[in-house]
Coordinates of C-alpha atoms in Angstrom, one line a residue:
X1 CA -50.9 -10.1 -50.2
X2 CA -49.4 -6.6 -50.1
X3 CA -45.7 -6.1 -50.8
X4 CA -45.6 -3.4 -48.2
X5 CA -43.6 -4.7 -45.2
X6 CA -45.7 -2.7 -42.8
X7 CA -49.0 -4.0 -44.0
X8 CA -49.1 -7.1 -41.9
X9 CA -47.8 -5.5 -38.7
X10 CA -46.4 -2.3 -37.2
X11 CA -45.2 0.5 -39.5
X12 CA -41.7 0.1 -40.7
X13 CA -38.8 1.9 -39.1
X14 CA -37.2 4.6 -41.2
X15 CA -34.5 3.1 -43.2
X16 CA -35.4 -0.5 -42.3
X17 CA -33.6 -3.0 -44.3
X18 CA -31.0 -0.4 -45.5
X19 CA -27.4 -1.4 -45.9
X20 CA -26.4 0.9 -43.0
X21 CA -28.9 -0.8 -40.6
X22 CA -27.9 -4.2 -41.8
X23 CA -24.2 -3.5 -41.1
X24 CA -25.0 -2.1 -37.7
X25 CA -27.1 -5.1 -36.8
X26 CA -24.4 -7.5 -38.0
X27 CA -21.8 -5.6 -36.0
X28 CA -23.9 -5.6 -32.9
X29 CA -24.5 -9.3 -33.2
X30 CA -20.8 -10.0 -33.8
X31 CA -19.9 -7.9 -30.7
X32 CA -22.4 -9.9 -28.6
X33 CA -21.0 -13.1 -29.9
X34 CA -17.4 -12.0 -29.0
X35 CA -18.6 -11.0 -25.5
X36 CA -20.2 -14.4 -25.0
X37 CA -17.3 -16.4 -26.4
X38 CA -14.5 -14.2 -25.3
X39 CA -12.9 -13.4 -21.9
X40 CA -15.0 -11.6 -19.3
X41 CA -14.4 -7.9 -19.2
X42 CA -13.1 -8.0 -15.6
X43 CA -10.7 -10.8 -16.6
X44 CA -9.3 -8.8 -19.5
X45 CA -9.0 -5.9 -17.1
X46 CA -7.0 -8.0 -14.6
X47 CA -4.7 -9.4 -17.4
X48 CA -3.9 -5.9 -18.6
X49 CA -3.1 -4.7 -15.1
X50 CA -0.9 -7.7 -14.3
X51 CA 1.1 -7.3 -17.5
X52 CA 1.6 -3.6 -16.7
X53 CA 2.7 -4.6 -13.2
X54 CA 5.3 -7.0 -14.5
X55 CA 6.7 -4.3 -16.8
X56 CA 6.8 -1.8 -13.9
X57 CA 8.5 -4.4 -11.7
X58 CA 11.3 -4.7 -14.2
X59 CA 11.6 -0.9 -14.3
X60 CA 11.8 -0.8 -10.5
X61 CA 14.8 -3.2 -10.6
X62 CA 16.6 -1.0 -13.1
X63 CA 15.9 2.2 -11.3
X64 CA 16.8 0.7 -7.9
X65 CA 20.1 -0.7 -9.2
X66 CA 21.1 2.5 -11.0
X67 CA 20.3 4.8 -8.1
X68 CA 22.0 2.6 -5.5
X69 CA 25.2 2.5 -7.6
X70 CA 25.1 6.3 -8.1
X71 CA 25.1 6.9 -4.3
X72 CA 28.3 8.9 -3.4
X73 CA 30.6 6.9 -1.2
X74 CA 32.9 3.9 -1.4
X75 CA 31.4 0.7 -0.2
X76 CA 34.9 -0.8 0.2
X77 CA 35.8 1.9 2.7
X78 CA 32.4 1.6 4.5
X79 CA 32.8 -2.2 4.9
X80 CA 36.6 -2.7 5.3
X81 CA 37.6 0.6 7.0
X82 CA 40.3 3.1 6.1
X83 CA 43.2 0.9 7.3
X84 CA 42.3 -1.9 4.8
X85 CA 42.2 0.5 1.9
X86 CA 46.0 0.8 2.1
X87 CA 46.3 -2.8 0.9
X88 CA 45.4 -3.0 -2.8
X89 CA 45.3 -6.8 -2.7
X90 CA 42.6 -6.8 0.0
X91 CA 40.6 -4.2 -1.8
X92 CA 40.8 -6.1 -5.1
X93 CA 39.8 -9.3 -3.5
X94 CA 36.8 -7.7 -1.8
X95 CA 35.6 -6.0 -5.0
X96 CA 36.0 -9.3 -6.9
X97 CA 34.0 -11.3 -4.3
X98 CA 31.1 -8.8 -4.5
X99 CA 31.3 -8.4 -8.3
X100 CA 32.2 -4.7 -8.1
X101 CA 35.1 -5.1 -10.5
X102 CA 32.8 -5.8 -13.4
X103 CA 31.2 -3.3 -15.7
X104 CA 27.9 -1.8 -14.5
X105 CA 25.8 -3.5 -17.2
X106 CA 27.3 -6.9 -16.3
X107 CA 26.6 -6.3 -12.6
X108 CA 22.9 -5.6 -13.5
X109 CA 22.7 -8.7 -15.6
X110 CA 24.1 -10.8 -12.7
X111 CA 21.6 -9.1 -10.4
X112 CA 18.7 -9.9 -12.7
X113 CA 19.8 -13.5 -13.0
X114 CA 19.9 -13.8 -9.2
X115 CA 16.4 -12.2 -8.9
X116 CA 14.9 -14.7 -11.3
X117 CA 16.3 -17.5 -9.0
X118 CA 15.1 -15.7 -5.8
X119 CA 18.6 -14.6 -4.8
X120 CA 18.8 -10.9 -3.7
X121 CA 22.5 -11.2 -2.9
X122 CA 24.3 -11.4 0.4
X123 CA 24.3 -8.6 2.9
X124 CA 27.8 -7.1 3.5
X125 CA 26.9 -6.4 7.1
X126 CA 25.1 -9.4 8.4
X127 CA 26.8 -11.8 5.9
X128 CA 23.5 -13.5 5.4
X129 CA 21.3 -13.7 2.3
X130 CA 19.3 -10.4 1.9
X131 CA 16.2 -12.5 1.4
X132 CA 16.6 -14.1 4.8
X133 CA 17.1 -10.7 6.4
X134 CA 14.0 -9.3 4.7
X135 CA 12.0 -12.3 5.7
X136 CA 12.8 -11.5 9.3
X137 CA 12.2 -7.7 9.2
X138 CA 9.5 -7.2 6.6
X139 CA 6.7 -9.0 8.6
X140 CA 7.2 -6.6 11.6
X141 CA 6.7 -3.6 9.4
X142 CA 3.8 -5.2 7.6
X143 CA 2.1 -5.8 11.0
X144 CA 2.7 -2.3 12.1
X145 CA 1.6 -0.6 8.8
X146 CA -1.4 -3.0 8.5
X147 CA -2.6 -2.1 12.0
X148 CA -2.2 1.6 11.3
X149 CA -4.1 1.5 8.0
X150 CA -6.9 -0.6 9.5
X151 CA -7.3 2.0 12.3
X152 CA -7.1 4.8 9.7
X153 CA -9.8 3.3 7.5
X154 CA -12.2 2.7 10.3
X155 CA -11.8 6.0 12.0
X156 CA -11.1 8.2 9.0
X157 CA -14.1 7.0 6.9
X158 CA -16.4 7.1 9.9
X159 CA -15.2 10.7 10.8
X160 CA -15.6 11.8 7.2
X161 CA -19.1 10.4 6.8
X162 CA -20.2 12.0 10.1
X163 CA -18.6 15.4 9.1
X164 CA -20.4 15.3 5.7
X165 CA -23.8 14.4 7.1
X166 CA -23.5 17.1 9.7
X167 CA -22.1 19.7 7.4
X168 CA -21.3 23.1 9.0
X169 CA -22.4 21.9 12.5
X170 CA -20.3 21.7 15.6
X171 CA -19.3 18.1 15.1
X172 CA -18.2 18.9 11.5
X173 CA -16.0 21.7 12.7
X174 CA -14.5 19.6 15.5
X175 CA -13.7 16.7 13.1
X176 CA -12.2 19.0 10.5
X177 CA -10.0 20.5 13.3
X178 CA -8.9 17.0 14.3
X179 CA -8.1 16.1 10.7
X180 CA -6.0 19.3 10.3
X181 CA -4.1 18.5 13.5
X182 CA -3.4 14.9 12.3
X183 CA -2.1 16.2 9.0
X184 CA 0.0 19.0 10.5
X185 CA 1.7 17.3 13.5
X186 CA 5.1 15.6 12.6
X187 CA 4.9 11.9 13.1
X188 CA 8.4 11.6 14.8
X189 CA 7.5 14.3 17.3
X190 CA 4.2 12.6 18.1
X191 CA 6.0 9.3 18.6
X192 CA 8.4 10.9 21.1
X193 CA 5.5 12.5 23.0
X194 CA 3.4 9.3 23.0
X195 CA 6.3 7.2 24.2
X196 CA 7.2 9.7 27.0
X197 CA 3.7 10.3 28.2
X198 CA 2.1 6.9 28.0
X199 CA 5.1 4.7 28.8
X200 CA 7.5 6.8 30.9
X201 CA 5.1 9.0 32.8
X202 CA 1.8 7.2 33.0
X203 CA 3.1 3.7 32.5
X204 CA -0.1 2.5 30.8
X205 CA 1.5 1.1 27.7
X206 CA 4.3 -1.5 27.3
X207 CA 7.8 -0.4 26.4
X208 CA 9.7 -1.0 23.2
X209 CA 9.8 -4.1 21.1
X210 CA 7.1 -6.3 19.7
X211 CA 6.4 -8.5 22.8
X212 CA 7.5 -8.8 26.4
X213 CA 11.0 -10.4 26.5
X214 CA 9.9 -12.7 29.4
X215 CA 7.2 -14.3 27.2
X216 CA 9.4 -15.1 24.3
X217 CA 7.9 -15.4 20.8
X218 CA 5.3 -17.7 19.3
X219 CA 6.4 -20.3 16.7
X220 CA 7.1 -18.3 13.5
X221 CA 4.5 -19.1 10.8
X222 CA 3.7 -15.8 9.2
X223 CA 6.2 -13.6 11.0
X224 CA 3.3 -11.5 12.5
X225 CA 3.4 -11.8 16.2
X226 CA -0.3 -11.4 16.7
X227 CA -1.3 -13.9 14.1
X228 CA 1.4 -16.4 15.1
X229 CA 0.3 -16.1 18.8
X230 CA -3.3 -16.9 17.8
X231 CA -2.3 -19.8 15.7
X232 CA -0.3 -21.2 18.6
X233 CA -3.1 -20.5 21.1
X234 CA -0.8 -18.3 23.2
X235 CA -3.2 -15.6 24.4
X236 CA -0.6 -14.2 26.8
X237 CA 1.7 -13.5 23.8
X238 CA -1.2 -12.2 21.7
X239 CA -2.2 -9.7 24.5
X240 CA 1.4 -8.5 24.9
X241 CA 1.8 -8.1 21.1
X242 CA -1.4 -6.1 20.8
X243 CA -0.3 -3.9 23.7
X244 CA 3.1 -3.2 22.1
X245 CA 1.5 -2.6 18.7
X246 CA -1.3 -0.2 19.6
X247 CA 0.7 2.9 20.5
X248 CA 3.1 3.0 17.4
X249 CA 0.1 2.0 15.2
X250 CA -2.0 4.9 16.5
X251 CA 1.0 7.3 16.0
X252 CA 1.4 6.2 12.4
X253 CA -2.4 6.3 11.8
X254 CA -3.0 9.9 13.0
X255 CA -1.8 11.5 9.7
X256 CA -3.8 9.0 7.6
X257 CA -6.9 9.5 9.7
X258 CA -6.8 13.2 9.0
X259 CA -6.2 12.6 5.3
X260 CA -9.0 10.1 5.0
X261 CA -11.4 12.2 7.0
X262 CA -10.9 15.2 4.6
X263 CA -11.2 13.1 1.4
X264 CA -14.2 11.1 2.7
X265 CA -16.0 14.2 3.7
X266 CA -15.4 15.8 0.2
X267 CA -16.4 12.6 -1.6
X268 CA -19.6 12.1 0.4
X269 CA -20.6 15.7 0.0
X270 CA -20.2 15.5 -3.8
X271 CA -22.3 12.3 -4.0
X272 CA -25.0 13.7 -1.7
X273 CA -25.6 16.4 -4.3
X274 CA -26.2 14.0 -7.2
X275 CA -29.7 13.6 -8.8
X276 CA -30.0 9.9 -8.1
X277 CA -29.5 10.4 -4.3
X278 CA -32.2 13.1 -4.3
X279 CA -34.4 10.7 -6.3
X280 CA -33.8 7.9 -3.7
X281 CA -34.8 10.3 -0.9
X282 CA -37.9 11.3 -2.9
X283 CA -38.9 7.6 -3.2
X284 CA -38.8 7.3 0.6
X285 CA -35.9 4.9 0.9
X286 CA -34.5 4.6 4.4
X287 CA -31.4 6.8 5.2
X288 CA -29.3 3.8 6.0
X289 CA -30.0 2.2 2.6
X290 CA -29.2 5.5 0.8
X291 CA -26.0 5.9 2.7
X292 CA -24.6 2.4 2.2
X293 CA -26.0 1.5 -1.2
X294 CA -25.8 4.8 -3.0
X295 CA -23.6 7.3 -1.3
X296 CA -20.7 5.2 0.1
X297 CA -20.3 3.0 -2.9
X298 CA -20.0 6.0 -5.2
X299 CA -17.6 7.7 -2.9
X300 CA -15.4 4.7 -2.4
X301 CA -13.2 5.2 -5.5
X302 CA -11.3 8.3 -4.2
X303 CA -11.2 6.8 -0.7
X304 CA -9.6 3.6 -2.0
X305 CA -7.1 5.6 -3.9
X306 CA -6.0 7.6 -0.9
X307 CA -6.0 4.5 1.3
X308 CA -3.7 2.6 -1.1
X309 CA -1.2 5.4 -1.3
X310 CA -1.3 5.9 2.4
X311 CA -0.5 2.2 3.1
X312 CA 2.5 2.4 0.8
X313 CA 3.6 5.6 2.6
X314 CA 3.2 3.9 6.0
X315 CA 5.2 0.9 4.9
X316 CA 8.1 2.9 3.6
X317 CA 8.0 5.7 6.2
X318 CA 8.2 3.9 9.5
X319 CA 11.9 4.5 10.0
X320 CA 11.7 7.1 12.8
X321 CA 8.7 5.4 14.5
X322 CA 10.5 2.1 14.5
X323 CA 13.6 3.7 15.9
X324 CA 11.7 5.4 18.8
X325 CA 9.8 2.3 19.7
X326 CA 12.7 -0.1 19.0
X327 CA 10.5 -1.9 16.5
X328 CA 12.6 -4.4 14.6
X329 CA 11.2 -3.7 11.1
X330 CA 12.5 -3.0 7.6
X331 CA 12.9 0.7 8.3
X332 CA 15.7 0.1 10.8
X333 CA 17.3 -2.5 8.5
X334 CA 17.2 0.0 5.6
X335 CA 18.7 2.8 7.7
X336 CA 21.6 0.6 8.9
X337 CA 22.2 -0.7 5.4
X338 CA 22.2 2.8 3.9
X339 CA 24.7 4.2 6.5
X340 CA 27.1 1.3 5.9
X341 CA 26.6 1.4 2.0
X342 CA 25.4 -2.2 2.1
X343 CA 24.4 -2.1 -1.6
X344 CA 22.7 -5.6 -1.8
X345 CA 20.6 -4.8 1.2
X346 CA 19.6 -1.3 0.0
X347 CA 18.6 -2.7 -3.4
X348 CA 16.6 -5.5 -1.6
X349 CA 14.7 -3.0 0.5
X350 CA 14.0 -0.7 -2.5
X351 CA 12.8 -3.7 -4.5
X352 CA 10.5 -4.9 -1.7
X353 CA 9.0 -1.4 -1.2
X354 CA 8.5 -1.0 -5.0
X355 CA 6.8 -4.4 -5.3
X356 CA 4.5 -3.5 -2.4
X357 CA 3.5 -0.3 -4.1
X358 CA 2.8 -2.4 -7.3
X359 CA 0.7 -4.9 -5.4
X360 CA -1.3 -2.1 -3.7
X361 CA -1.9 -0.4 -7.0
X362 CA -3.0 -3.7 -8.5
X363 CA -5.5 -4.3 -5.7
X364 CA -6.8 -0.7 -6.0
X365 CA -7.3 -1.2 -9.7
X366 CA -9.2 -4.5 -9.1
X367 CA -11.4 -2.8 -6.5
X368 CA -12.1 0.0 -9.1
X369 CA -13.4 -2.7 -11.5
X370 CA -15.5 -4.4 -8.8
X371 CA -17.0 -1.2 -7.5
X372 CA -17.5 0.7 -10.8
X373 CA -18.3 -1.5 -13.8
X374 CA -17.6 1.4 -16.2
X375 CA -13.9 1.1 -15.3
X376 CA -13.5 -2.5 -16.5
X377 CA -15.6 -1.9 -19.6
X378 CA -13.5 1.0 -20.6

């Protein structure tokens, strides 16, 4: 029998059996074993993102606390009035009750201790726990912003895809003009015009508020009027809630529709020029399959990024729209708290908005990993 390893089979590979190849083979096998025995790449990806989110949440509490306490103005004067400032005993008692007589670092430590226990402090205006106030006002803003982002995603992505597929045609120019108008028109001006035209002049939309006063409200379960009405089987309240919701949601959505239309058009055009799309067309695949399986999936990453940022902006930027439509949301609560220097309420609103941004970014990161496996493997 020959001692040549290649005599009984195929010719040997160059360097076969060398120390380098042996080390590479062992390393590959060990890596495969770790992958089989270890945590799934997507799970590791999620763990890293959650740990980063926790660290960022702590940073949000620190920044919110410091910025709130650096705001010029005297909360004692804002809450007690100028007449009470003439009595040092009243001022000292008020500052002691609200912990303002302690050093700043000690106030922050007390604030963190309360947060761990779910205590955001007591509002100096409503004299209720801030968490209770936020539980009342945040769902209204979530409902409004959620409806706006849903409308934006449906219309913005659809308009962007149509504009990309019909590039440089009349429909493309019209949709680009609409997106430019949506980005350029101030939201508060559009809200005033919509309220005046559709409610005051044409009377085709309901007035202010979340539901007709004569109908009352559905039993509170989620705080969302539309969802609670469906859970209670109150179709009259559901219809009224949708009618009150549609106009402010469309007003808020117009800017995001324009933004998503432009980003979707650019992303789809970039993907349409890729080699694998041309190869799919050459193989004779149906246009619908190419669009949904190849083009849209590859274009979703920038679209999801813009949508996540837009939802955060909608949630934190509804102050003027809520004021015009008398929408009892967190924007109005934040405005009243800021004008009265209600520090616990202001910090509570800032914390909620920051946490919402963190949750949105976490969801966007997870969607990245689901859509593009390269993200979670890296």
